[in-house]
Short mmCIF file of C-alpha atoms in Angstrom, two decimals:
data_model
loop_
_atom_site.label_atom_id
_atom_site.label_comp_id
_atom_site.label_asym_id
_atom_site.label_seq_id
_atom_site.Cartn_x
_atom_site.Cartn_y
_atom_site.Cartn_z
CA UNK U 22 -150.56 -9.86 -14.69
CA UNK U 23 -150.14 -11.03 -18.25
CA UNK U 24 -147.45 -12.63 -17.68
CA UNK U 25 -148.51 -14.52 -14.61
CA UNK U 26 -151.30 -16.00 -16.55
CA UNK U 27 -149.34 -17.07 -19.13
CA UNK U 28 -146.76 -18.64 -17.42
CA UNK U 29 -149.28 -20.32 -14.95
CA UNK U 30 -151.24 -21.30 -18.34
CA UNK U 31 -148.29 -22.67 -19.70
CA UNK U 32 -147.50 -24.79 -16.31
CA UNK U 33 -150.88 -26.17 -16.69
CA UNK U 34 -150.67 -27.21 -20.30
CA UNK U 35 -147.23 -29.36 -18.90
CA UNK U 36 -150.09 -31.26 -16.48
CA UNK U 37 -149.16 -29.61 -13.39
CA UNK U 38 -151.68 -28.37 -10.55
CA UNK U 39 -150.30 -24.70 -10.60
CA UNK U 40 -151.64 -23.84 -6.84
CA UNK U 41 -149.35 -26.46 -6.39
CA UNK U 42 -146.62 -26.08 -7.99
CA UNK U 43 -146.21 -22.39 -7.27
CA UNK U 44 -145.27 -22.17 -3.47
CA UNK U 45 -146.63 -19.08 -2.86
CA UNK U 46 -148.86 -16.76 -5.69
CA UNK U 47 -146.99 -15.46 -8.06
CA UNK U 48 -146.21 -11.65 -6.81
CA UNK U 49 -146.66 -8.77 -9.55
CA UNK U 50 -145.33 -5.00 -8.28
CA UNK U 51 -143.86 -1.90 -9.82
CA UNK U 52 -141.46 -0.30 -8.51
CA UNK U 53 -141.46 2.13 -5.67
CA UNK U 54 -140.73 6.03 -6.49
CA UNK U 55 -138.08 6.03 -3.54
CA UNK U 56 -135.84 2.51 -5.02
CA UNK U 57 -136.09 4.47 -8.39
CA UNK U 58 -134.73 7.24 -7.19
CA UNK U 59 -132.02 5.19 -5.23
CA UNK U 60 -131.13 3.70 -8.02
CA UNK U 61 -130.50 6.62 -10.59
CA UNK U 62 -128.09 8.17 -7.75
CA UNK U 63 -126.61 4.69 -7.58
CA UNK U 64 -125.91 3.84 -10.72
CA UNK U 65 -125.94 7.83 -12.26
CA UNK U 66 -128.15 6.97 -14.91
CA UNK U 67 -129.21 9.43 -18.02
CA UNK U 68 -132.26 7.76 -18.96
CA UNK U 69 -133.93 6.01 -16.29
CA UNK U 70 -137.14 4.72 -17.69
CA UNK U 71 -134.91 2.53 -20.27
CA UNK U 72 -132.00 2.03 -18.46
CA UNK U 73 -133.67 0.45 -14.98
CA UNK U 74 -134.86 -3.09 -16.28
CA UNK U 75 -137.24 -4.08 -13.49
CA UNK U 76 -139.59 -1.45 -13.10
CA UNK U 77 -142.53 -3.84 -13.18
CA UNK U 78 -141.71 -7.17 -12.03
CA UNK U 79 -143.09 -10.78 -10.97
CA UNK U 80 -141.60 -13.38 -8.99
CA UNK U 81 -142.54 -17.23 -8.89
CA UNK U 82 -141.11 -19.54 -6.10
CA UNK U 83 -141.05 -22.54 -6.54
CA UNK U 84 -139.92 -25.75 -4.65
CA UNK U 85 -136.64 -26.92 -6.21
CA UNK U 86 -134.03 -25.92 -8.76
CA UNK U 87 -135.02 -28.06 -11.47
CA UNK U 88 -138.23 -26.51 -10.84
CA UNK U 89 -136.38 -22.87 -11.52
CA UNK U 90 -135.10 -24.62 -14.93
CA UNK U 91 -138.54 -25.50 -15.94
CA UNK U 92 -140.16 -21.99 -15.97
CA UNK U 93 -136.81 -20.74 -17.69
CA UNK U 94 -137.52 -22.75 -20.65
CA UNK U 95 -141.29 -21.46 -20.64
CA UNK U 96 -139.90 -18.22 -20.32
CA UNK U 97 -137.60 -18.84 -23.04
CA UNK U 98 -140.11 -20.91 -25.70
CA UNK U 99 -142.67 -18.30 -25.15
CA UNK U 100 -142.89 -16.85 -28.96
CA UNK U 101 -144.47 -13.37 -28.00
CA UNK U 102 -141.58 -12.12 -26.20
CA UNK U 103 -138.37 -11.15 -26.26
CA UNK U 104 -135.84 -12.68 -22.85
CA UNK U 105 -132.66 -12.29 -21.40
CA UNK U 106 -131.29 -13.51 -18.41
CA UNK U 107 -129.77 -10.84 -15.97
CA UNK U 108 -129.14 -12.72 -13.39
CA UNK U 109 -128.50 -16.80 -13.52
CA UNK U 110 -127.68 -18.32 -10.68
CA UNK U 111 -126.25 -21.66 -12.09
CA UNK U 112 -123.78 -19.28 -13.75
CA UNK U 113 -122.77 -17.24 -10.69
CA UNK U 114 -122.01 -20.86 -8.88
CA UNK U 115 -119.93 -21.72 -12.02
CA UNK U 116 -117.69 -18.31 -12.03
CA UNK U 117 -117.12 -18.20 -7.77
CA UNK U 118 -117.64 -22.23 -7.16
CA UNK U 119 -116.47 -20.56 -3.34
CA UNK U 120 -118.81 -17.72 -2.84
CA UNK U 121 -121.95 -18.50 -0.96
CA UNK U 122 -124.97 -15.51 -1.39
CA UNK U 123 -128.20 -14.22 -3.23
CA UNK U 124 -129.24 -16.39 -5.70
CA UNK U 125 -132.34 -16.17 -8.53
CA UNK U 126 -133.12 -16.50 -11.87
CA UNK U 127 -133.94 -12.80 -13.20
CA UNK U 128 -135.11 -12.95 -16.82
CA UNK U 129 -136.26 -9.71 -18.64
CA UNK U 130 -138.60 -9.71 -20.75
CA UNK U 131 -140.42 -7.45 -23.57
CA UNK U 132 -143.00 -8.09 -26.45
CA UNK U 133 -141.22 -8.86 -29.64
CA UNK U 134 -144.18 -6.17 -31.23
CA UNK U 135 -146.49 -3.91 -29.76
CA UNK U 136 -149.60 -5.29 -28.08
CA UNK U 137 -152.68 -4.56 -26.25
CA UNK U 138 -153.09 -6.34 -23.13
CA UNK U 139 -155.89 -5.46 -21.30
CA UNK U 140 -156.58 -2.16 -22.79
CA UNK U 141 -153.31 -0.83 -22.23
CA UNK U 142 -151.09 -0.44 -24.71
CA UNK U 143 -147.35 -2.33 -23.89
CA UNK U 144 -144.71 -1.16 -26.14
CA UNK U 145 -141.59 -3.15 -27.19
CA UNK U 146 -139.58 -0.53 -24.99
CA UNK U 147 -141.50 -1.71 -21.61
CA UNK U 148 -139.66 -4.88 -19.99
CA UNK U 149 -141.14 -7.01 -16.90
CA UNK U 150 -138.26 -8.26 -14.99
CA UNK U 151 -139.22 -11.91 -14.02
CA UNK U 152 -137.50 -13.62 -10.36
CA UNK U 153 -137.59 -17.07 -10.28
CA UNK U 154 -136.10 -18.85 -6.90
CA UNK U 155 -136.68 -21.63 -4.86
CA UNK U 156 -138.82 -21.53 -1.54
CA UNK U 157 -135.29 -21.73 0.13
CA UNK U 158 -133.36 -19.02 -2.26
CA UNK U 159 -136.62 -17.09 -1.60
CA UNK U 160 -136.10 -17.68 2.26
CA UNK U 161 -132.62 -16.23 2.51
CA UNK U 162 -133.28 -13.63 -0.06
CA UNK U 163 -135.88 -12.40 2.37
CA UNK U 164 -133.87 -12.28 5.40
CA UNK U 165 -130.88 -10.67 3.73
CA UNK U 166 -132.51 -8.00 1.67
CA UNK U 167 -133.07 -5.68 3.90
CA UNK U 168 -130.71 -6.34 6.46
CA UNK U 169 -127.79 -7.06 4.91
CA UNK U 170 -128.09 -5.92 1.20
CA UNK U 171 -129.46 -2.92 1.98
CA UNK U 172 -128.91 -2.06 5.48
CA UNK U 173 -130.69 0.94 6.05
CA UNK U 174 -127.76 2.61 7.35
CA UNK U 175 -127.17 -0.14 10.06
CA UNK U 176 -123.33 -1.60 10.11
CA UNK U 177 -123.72 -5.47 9.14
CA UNK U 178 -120.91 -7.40 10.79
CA UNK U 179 -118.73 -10.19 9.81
CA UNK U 180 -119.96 -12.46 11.69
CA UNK U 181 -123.19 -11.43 10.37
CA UNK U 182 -122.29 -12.19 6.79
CA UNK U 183 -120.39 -15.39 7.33
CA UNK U 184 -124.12 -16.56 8.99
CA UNK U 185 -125.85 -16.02 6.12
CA UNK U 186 -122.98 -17.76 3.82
CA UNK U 187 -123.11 -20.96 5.86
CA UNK U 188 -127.01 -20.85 5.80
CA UNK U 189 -126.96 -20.45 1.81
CA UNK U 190 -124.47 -23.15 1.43
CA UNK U 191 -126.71 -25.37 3.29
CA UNK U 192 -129.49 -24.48 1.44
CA UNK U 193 -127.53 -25.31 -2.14
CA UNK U 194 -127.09 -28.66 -0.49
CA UNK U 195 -130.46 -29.30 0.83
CA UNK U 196 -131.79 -28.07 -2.70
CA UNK U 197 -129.64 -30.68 -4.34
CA UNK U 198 -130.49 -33.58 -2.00
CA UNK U 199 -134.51 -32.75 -2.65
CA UNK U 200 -133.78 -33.09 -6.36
CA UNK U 201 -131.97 -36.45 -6.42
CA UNK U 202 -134.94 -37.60 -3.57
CA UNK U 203 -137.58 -36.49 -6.65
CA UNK U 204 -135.37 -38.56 -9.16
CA UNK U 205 -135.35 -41.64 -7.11
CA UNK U 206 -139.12 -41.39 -6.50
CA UNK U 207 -139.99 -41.01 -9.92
CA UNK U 208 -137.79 -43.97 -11.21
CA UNK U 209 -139.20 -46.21 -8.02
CA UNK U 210 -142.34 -45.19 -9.05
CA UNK U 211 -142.15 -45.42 -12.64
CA UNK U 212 -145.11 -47.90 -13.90
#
C-alpha cells in the first residue's frame, strides 16, 4: 500500500490525474502459500523468504510504453528505497529482436533503512516486487498466464503458442504507433 501511494503521489506531483493515468487501480497482493511452495520445488531453494523476490507485490498498468518508462524513473528517483530491475522488457526485445512473448517491467524494491509504515515494522530484508505493463502487455499477460505459462497440467500446442506470438507482435506495434500518435498530438497542439 505504501508504495501505491507513493508512486500515485509522485504521478500527481508530475500534474497528472492519477485515476487517469492508471488504467486500472493499482493491484497490491502477497503471495499465495501454494505458488510459494511451487516455487521452492522449482527452483530448489535453501532460503525461501530471501531468495523469492516477489512475495508482496503491486502492479500498475498503464496505457503506453513511454508511460512504463515514466514510473521507472519514479521508481528509480525515489530516495527511500533501494531498486533493481528483474525483468526489463526493452532489454529482452534488444537480446531476441525475433522472439515475441511476456513482457513487463518488474522492479524490486526495499527500504534503504528500516522504517515504520503503518505500524508495521519493514525491514531492509523485505522487497515489494513492482509490475509495470501496458493495458495491452497486461492483456496478453492475462490470457497466457494461466494457460500457457502455467498450464495446469493441460498440453499447450504449437499452434497455440505461435497465436499468442503473432498477437504480442501486434501489440509491440500497436504500442509503438499510439506513442508516435501522442507525439504528433502534443507537437500539433503545442501553444
Amino acid at each position: 500500500d505504501f508504495v501505491v501511494r507513493y508512486i500515485t503521489e509522485e504521478i500527481s506531483k508530475k500534474g497528472l490525474d492519477a485515476e487517469v493515468f492508471f488504467k486500472c487501480p493499482p493491484k497490491c497482493r502477497t503471495k499465495e502459500v501454494d505458488s510459494i511452495c511451487s516455487k521452492i520445488v522449482k527452483y530448489n531453494l535453501t532460503y525461501p523468504f530471501s531468495e523469492i523476490k516477489d512475495l508482496v507485490g503491486v502492479r500498475f498498468i498503464v496505457l503506453l510504453s513511454d508511460d512504463v518508462e515514466l514510473i521507472q524513473r519514479v521508481i528509480e528517483e525515489c530516495e527511500i528505497w533501494n531498486s533493481e530491475i528483474t525483468r526489463d522488457y526493452l532489454e529482452s526485445r534488444s537480446d531476441f529482436p525475433e522472439v515475441f512473448e511476456y513482457e513487463s517491467l518488474h522492479v524490486c524494491v526495499s527500504p534503504k533503512e528500516k522504517q515504520e509504515i503503518d505500524g508495521d515494522e519493514i525491514t531492509t530484508a523485505i522487497t515489494c516486487e513492482i509490475q509495470v505493463r501496458t493495458i495491452l502487455q497486461h492483456a496478453y499477460a492475462e490470457l497466457t498466464h494461466d494457460n500457457i505459462y502455467k498450464p495446469l497440467g493441460k498440453r499447450v500446442s504449437k499452434t497455440a503458442r505461435r497465436f499468442v506470438a503473432r498477437s504480442q507482435a501486434l501489440m509491440e506495434s500497436t504500442d509503438h504507433f499510439f506513442c508516435e500518435t501522442m507525439k504528433e498530438l502534443e507537437k500539433e497542439n503545442k501553444p
